[in-house]
XYZ file of C-alpha atoms in Angstrom:
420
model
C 84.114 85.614 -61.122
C 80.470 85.248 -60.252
C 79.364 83.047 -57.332
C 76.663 80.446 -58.448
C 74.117 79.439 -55.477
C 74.056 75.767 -55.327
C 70.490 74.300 -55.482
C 69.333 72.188 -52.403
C 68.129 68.947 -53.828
C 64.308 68.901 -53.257
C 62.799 66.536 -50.785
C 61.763 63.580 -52.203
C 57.955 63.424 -52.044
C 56.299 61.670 -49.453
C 53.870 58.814 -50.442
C 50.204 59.495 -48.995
C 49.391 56.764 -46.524
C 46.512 54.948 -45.835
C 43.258 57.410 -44.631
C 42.342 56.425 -41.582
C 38.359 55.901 -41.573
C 36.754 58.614 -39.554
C 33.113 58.165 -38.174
C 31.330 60.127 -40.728
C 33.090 57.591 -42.700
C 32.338 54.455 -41.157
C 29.008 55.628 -40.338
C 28.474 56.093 -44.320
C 29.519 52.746 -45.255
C 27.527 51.384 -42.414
C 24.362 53.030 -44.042
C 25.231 51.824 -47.274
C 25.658 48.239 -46.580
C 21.815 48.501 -44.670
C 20.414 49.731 -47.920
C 22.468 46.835 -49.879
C 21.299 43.906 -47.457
C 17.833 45.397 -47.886
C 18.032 46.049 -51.582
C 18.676 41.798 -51.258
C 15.850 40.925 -48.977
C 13.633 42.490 -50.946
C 14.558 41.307 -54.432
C 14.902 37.687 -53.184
C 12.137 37.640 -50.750
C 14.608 36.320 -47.872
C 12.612 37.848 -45.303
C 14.432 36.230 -42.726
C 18.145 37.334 -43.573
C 17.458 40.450 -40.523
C 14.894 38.773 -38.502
C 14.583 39.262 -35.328
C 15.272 35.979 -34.190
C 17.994 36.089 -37.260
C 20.207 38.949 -35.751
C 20.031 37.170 -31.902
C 21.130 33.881 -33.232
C 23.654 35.660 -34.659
C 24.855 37.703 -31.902
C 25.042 34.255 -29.845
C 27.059 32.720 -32.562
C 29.400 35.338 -32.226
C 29.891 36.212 -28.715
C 32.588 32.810 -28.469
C 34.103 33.929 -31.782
C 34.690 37.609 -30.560
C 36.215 36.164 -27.295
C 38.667 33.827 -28.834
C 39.445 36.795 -31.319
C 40.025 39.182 -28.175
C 42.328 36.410 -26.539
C 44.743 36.202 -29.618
C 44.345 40.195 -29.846
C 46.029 40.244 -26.260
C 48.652 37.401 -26.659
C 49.979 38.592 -30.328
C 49.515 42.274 -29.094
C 52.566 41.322 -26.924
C 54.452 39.428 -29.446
C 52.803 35.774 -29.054
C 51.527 33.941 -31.612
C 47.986 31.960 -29.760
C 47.300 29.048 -32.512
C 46.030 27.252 -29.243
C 43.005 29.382 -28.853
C 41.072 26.106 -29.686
C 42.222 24.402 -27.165
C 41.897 26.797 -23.976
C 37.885 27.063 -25.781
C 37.806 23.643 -25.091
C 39.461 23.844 -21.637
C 36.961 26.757 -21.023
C 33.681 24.354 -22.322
C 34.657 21.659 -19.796
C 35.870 22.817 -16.669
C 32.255 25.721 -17.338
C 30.546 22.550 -17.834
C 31.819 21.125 -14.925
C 31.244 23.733 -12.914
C 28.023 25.356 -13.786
C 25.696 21.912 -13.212
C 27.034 21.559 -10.085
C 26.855 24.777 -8.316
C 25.364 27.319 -10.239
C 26.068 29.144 -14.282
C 28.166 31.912 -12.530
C 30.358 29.702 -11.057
C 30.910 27.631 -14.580
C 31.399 31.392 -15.967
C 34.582 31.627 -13.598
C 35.902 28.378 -13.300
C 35.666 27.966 -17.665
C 38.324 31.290 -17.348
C 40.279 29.760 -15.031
C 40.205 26.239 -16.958
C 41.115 28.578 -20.186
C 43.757 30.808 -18.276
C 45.771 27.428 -17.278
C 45.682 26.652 -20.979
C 46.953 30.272 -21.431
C 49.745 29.726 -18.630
C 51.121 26.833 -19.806
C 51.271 28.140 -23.918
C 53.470 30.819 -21.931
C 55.638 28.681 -19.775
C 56.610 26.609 -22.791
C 57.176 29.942 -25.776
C 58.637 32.628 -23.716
C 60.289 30.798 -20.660
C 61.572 27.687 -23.070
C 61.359 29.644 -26.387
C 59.998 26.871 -28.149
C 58.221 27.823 -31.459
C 54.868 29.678 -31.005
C 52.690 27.407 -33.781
C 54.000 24.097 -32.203
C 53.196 24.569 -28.432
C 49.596 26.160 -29.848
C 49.128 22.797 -31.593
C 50.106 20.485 -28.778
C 47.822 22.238 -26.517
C 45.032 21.881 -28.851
C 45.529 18.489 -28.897
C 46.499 18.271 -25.303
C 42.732 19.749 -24.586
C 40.602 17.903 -26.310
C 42.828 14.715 -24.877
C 42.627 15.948 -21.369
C 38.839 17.066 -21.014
C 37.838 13.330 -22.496
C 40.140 11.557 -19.702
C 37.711 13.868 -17.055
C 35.067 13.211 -18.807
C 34.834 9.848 -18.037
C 34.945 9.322 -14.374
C 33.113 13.259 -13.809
C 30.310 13.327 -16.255
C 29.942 9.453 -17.027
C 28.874 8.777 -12.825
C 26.926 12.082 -12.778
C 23.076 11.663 -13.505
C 21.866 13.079 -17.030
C 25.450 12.802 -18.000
C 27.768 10.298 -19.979
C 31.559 10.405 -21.297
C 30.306 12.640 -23.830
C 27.968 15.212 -22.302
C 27.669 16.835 -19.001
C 24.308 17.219 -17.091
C 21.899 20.368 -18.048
C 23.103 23.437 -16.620
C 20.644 25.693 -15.076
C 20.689 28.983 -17.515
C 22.204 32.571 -17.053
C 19.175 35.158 -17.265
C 18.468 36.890 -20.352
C 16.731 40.081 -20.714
C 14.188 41.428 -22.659
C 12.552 44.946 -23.010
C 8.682 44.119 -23.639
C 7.092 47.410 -25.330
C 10.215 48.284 -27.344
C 11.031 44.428 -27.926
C 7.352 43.455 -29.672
C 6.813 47.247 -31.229
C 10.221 46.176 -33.336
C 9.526 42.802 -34.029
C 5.740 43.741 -35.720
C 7.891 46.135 -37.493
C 10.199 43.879 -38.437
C 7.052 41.464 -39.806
C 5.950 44.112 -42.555
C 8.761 43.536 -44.438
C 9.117 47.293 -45.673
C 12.534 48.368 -47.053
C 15.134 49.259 -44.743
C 12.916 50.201 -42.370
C 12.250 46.251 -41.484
C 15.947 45.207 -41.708
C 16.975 48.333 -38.962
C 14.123 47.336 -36.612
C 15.077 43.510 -37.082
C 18.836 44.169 -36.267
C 17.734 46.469 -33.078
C 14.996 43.705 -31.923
C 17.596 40.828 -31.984
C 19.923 43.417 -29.760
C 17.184 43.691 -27.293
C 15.347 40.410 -27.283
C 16.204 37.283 -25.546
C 19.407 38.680 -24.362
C 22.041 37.166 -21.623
C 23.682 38.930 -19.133
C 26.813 36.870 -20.151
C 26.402 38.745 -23.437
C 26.454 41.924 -21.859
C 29.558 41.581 -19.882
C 31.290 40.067 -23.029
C 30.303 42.879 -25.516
C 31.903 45.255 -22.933
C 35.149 42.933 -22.429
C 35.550 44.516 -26.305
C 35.923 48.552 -25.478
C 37.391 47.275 -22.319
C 40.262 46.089 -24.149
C 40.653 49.167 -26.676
C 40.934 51.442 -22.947
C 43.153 49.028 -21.433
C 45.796 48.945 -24.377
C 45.613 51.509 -26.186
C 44.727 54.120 -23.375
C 47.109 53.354 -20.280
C 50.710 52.832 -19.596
C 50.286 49.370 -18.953
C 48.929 48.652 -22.316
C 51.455 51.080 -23.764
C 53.960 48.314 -22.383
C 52.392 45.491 -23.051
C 52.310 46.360 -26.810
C 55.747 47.607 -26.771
C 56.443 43.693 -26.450
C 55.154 42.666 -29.208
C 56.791 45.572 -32.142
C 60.643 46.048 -30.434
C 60.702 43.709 -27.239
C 64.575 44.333 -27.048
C 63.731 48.362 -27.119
C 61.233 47.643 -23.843
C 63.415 45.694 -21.825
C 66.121 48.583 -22.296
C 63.619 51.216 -21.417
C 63.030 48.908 -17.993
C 59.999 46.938 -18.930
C 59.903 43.900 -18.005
C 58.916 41.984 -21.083
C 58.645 38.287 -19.881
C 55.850 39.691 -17.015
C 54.062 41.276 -19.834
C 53.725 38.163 -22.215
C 52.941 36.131 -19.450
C 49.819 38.482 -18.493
C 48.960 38.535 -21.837
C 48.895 34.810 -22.641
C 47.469 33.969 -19.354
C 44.350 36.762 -20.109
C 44.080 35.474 -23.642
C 43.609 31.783 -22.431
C 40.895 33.514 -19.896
C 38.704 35.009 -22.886
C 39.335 31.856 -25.268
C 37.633 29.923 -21.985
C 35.474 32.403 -21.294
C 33.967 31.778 -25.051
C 33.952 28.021 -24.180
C 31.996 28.499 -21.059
C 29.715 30.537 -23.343
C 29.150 28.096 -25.354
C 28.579 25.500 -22.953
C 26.142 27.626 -20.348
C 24.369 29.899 -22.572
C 24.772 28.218 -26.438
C 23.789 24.732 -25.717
C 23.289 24.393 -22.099
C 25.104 21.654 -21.521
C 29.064 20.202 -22.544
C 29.223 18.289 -25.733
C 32.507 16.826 -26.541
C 33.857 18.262 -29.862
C 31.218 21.286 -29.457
C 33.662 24.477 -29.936
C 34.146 23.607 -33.411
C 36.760 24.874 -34.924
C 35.901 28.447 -33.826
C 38.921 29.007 -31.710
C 40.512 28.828 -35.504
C 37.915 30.917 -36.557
C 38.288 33.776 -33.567
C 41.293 34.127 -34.834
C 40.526 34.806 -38.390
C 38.261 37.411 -37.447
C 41.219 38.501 -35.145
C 43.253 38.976 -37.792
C 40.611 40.393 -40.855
C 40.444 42.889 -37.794
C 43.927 43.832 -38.288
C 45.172 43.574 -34.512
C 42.485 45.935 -33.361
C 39.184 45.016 -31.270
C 36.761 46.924 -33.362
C 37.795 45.715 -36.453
C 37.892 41.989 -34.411
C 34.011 42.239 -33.585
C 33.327 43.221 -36.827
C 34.514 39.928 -38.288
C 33.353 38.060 -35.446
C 29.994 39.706 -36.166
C 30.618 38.618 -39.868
C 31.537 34.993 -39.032
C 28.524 34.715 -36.417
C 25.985 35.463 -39.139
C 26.847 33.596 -41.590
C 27.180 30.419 -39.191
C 23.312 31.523 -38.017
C 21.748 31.116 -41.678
C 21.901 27.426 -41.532
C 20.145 27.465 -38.241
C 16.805 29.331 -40.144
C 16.395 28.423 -43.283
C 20.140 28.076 -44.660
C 19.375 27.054 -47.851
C 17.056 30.023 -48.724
C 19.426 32.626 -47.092
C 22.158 31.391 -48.218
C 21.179 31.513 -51.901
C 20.130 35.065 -51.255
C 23.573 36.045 -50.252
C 24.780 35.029 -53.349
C 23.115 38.035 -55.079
C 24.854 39.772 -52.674
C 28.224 38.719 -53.268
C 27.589 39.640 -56.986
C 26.531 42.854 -55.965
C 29.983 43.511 -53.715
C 31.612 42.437 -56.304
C 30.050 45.057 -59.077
C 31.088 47.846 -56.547
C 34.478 46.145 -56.083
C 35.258 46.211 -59.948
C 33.775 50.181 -60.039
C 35.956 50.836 -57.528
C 39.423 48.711 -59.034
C 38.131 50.887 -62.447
C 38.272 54.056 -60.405
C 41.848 53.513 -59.698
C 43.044 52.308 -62.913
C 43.703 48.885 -61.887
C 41.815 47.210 -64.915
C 42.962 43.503 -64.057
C 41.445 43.190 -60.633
C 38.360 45.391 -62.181
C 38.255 42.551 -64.958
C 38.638 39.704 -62.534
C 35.977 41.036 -60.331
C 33.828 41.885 -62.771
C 34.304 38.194 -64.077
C 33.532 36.706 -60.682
C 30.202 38.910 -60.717
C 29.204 37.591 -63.678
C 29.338 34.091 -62.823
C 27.661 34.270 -58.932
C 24.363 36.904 -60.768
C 24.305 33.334 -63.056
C 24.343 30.708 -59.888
C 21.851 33.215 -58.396
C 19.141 33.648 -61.406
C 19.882 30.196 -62.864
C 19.156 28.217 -59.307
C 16.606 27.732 -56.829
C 18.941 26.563 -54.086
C 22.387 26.288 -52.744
C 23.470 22.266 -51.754
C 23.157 21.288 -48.346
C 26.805 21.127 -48.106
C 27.636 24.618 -49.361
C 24.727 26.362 -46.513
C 26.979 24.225 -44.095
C 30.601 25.405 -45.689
C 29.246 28.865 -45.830
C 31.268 30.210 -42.191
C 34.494 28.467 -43.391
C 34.233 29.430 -46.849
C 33.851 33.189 -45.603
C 36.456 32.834 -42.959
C 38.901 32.646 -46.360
C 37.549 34.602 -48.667
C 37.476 37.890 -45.912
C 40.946 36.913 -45.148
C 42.044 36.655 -48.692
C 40.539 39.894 -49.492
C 41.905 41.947 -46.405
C 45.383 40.330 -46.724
C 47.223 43.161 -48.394
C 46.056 46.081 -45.747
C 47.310 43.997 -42.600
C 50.098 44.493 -40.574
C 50.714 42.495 -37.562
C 52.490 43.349 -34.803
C 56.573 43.583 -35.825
C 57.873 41.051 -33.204
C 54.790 38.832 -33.468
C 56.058 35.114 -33.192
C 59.741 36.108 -32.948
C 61.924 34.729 -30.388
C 63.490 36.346 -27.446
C 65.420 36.323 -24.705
C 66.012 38.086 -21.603
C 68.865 40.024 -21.317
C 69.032 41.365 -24.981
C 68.097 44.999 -24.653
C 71.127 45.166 -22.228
């Protein structure tokens, strides 16, 4: 009798995952959205879309975004959900406000954290000492805030001179730097309009022109953060608390220290972008003045996927497209419509590439209609060039919804003792 060999059942296959983007890579589609912007600048005569003056209103735009974006990357990094960001911004605005007209900008810089950080402290007191849902305490704090800082305001900046329930006094300003040669030699470059070459000198100028120190230190806060939690055992810990907090505490962490840094630090950068806003912005504390961008940090927060880079990328994003109704909105504005329909021709080539003709069609359908709005009008409404960061804020979030993944225990309750 002969003896059969019994086959092994093969392996199933493995799906491919996701490429990760390497820096040839993102350097690529870096180049290529230059040449697009360009390509639009010149066709619609927008000369202003990468101005110099257009790129560092931009970058000041963005600065509170990206630190109210960093703030819920830190809290939801360690499993809290940070819907109060707008609040500790407002916190921040104030007590910077405060601060800063009465004994120096610096001093508003540190007191607006603090102000922000007690915002932070007391988000964390109530979700992970009382466990009480993560949305609701972020939404009683907002409106706890903007309560609060109008009780101060009126016996603080109503008796102080140049001040009234509404405003604080001017605050002296935080120096800003500028290199002369290299500063003018890109702006005249940036003047002749030429193709590419104009847009690249436009975007360095505004990086080098007219720039605060408080900028600086914030743009670092961002690779700062990347180090810190992704490159040390701390932040290996801290991020272990938000995907399996029950799996930390039984390796010895101890996971109610590490939400409670991580709140209190993300209430410190929310405030930090209030007293941003307040000092270097504006100058001076306007009730209401944040805006809705603590809300908007953390869209960019999330379009980022979790991660910093991605974060100040959409913070950039946002920041731009709130500084086209500052210089001539309704001509830039109109001239990023071409450039929508152009995204979307690529998008459609792309959904045709990989055989998902629906989305192509849609796409293709949505290009269609924005080349029309474009060729067919002179001008957007007033309203729309106004609209224009919101409506981005949910069209990049409804577009990068199906590649994000949040942290696993983001939001979820927990108490100590469980991973015992």
């Amino acid at each position: 009798m002969s003896t059969g060999t019994v086959a092994k059942p093969s392996a199933a296959p493995k799906k491919a995952g996701r490429r990760k983007l390497t820096w040839p890579w993102i350097l690529l589609i870096v180049a290529a959205g230059l040449v697009l912007f360009s390509l639009v600048r010149v066709v619609s005569g927008a000369d202003d879309l990468t101005s110099v003056g257009q790129i560092s209103g931009a970058l000041q735009l963005a600065v509170p975004i990206a630190m109210a974006g960093l703030g819920g990357l830190w809290a939801e990094r360690a499993g809290v959900v940070n819907i109060g960001l707008e609040g500790m911004m407002v916190l921040g605005t104030w007590f910077g406000a405060w601060a800063g007209y009465q004994w120096g900008p610096w001093t508003g810089v540190v007191v607006g954290i603090l102000g922000g950080a007690l915002g932070g402290l007391l988000h964390a007191i109530i979700t992970v000492t009382f466990n009480v849902n993560h949305i609701v305490s972020g939404v009683a704090i907002n409106i706890l805030a903007v309560g609060f800082t109008q009780y101060l305001s009126n016996f603080t900046f109503d008796k102080a001179e140049g001040g009234s329930s509404k405003q604080s006094p001017r605050i002296d300003p935080i120096t800003d730097i500028t290199i002369p040669g290299l500063s003018d030699w890109l702006m005249d470059l940036q003047q002749k309009h030429w193709f590419l070459i104009s847009d690249i000198a436009g975007i360095l100028g505004g990086l080098v022109t007219n720039l605060s120190l408080l900028t600086i230190v914030a743009a670092l806060l961002i690779p700062a953060t990347w180090w810190i939690l992704w490159r040390t055992a701390f932040g290996l810990r801290l991020r272990s608390c938000g995907e399996n907090p029950v799996a930390a505490e039984s390796l010895g962490v101890n996971v109610y220290k590490y939400k409670y840094i991580a709140v209190v630090v993300s209430g410190g950068l929310a405030g930090l972008g209030g007293a941003f806003l307040a000092i270097v912005s504006t100058g001076i504390y306007q009730e209401g003045q944040t805006g809705g961008r603590g809300y908007i940090g953390l869209a960019a927060m999330i379009f980022g996927n979790w991660m910093p880079g991605g974060m100040a990328l959409g913070a950039s994003l946002f920041g731009f497209t709130d500084s086209l109704k500052l210089r001539g909105g309704a001509e830039n504005v109109h001239a990023l419509l071409l450039l929508v329909a152009l995204l979307l021709v690529i998008a459609a080539l792309w959904q045709l590439y990989k055989k998902k003709y629906v989305v192509a069609a849609v796409s293709a359908g949505f290009s269609v209609a924005f080349f029309l709005w474009y060729f067919l009008t002179d001008e957007v409404p007033s309203q729309f060039v106004d609209a224009a960061p919101y409506i981005t804020t949910l069209l990049v979030l409804a577009l990068s919804a199906q590649r994000l993944r949040m942290p696993k225990a983001d939001g979820l309750p927990y108490r100590k003792g469980e991973g015992k």
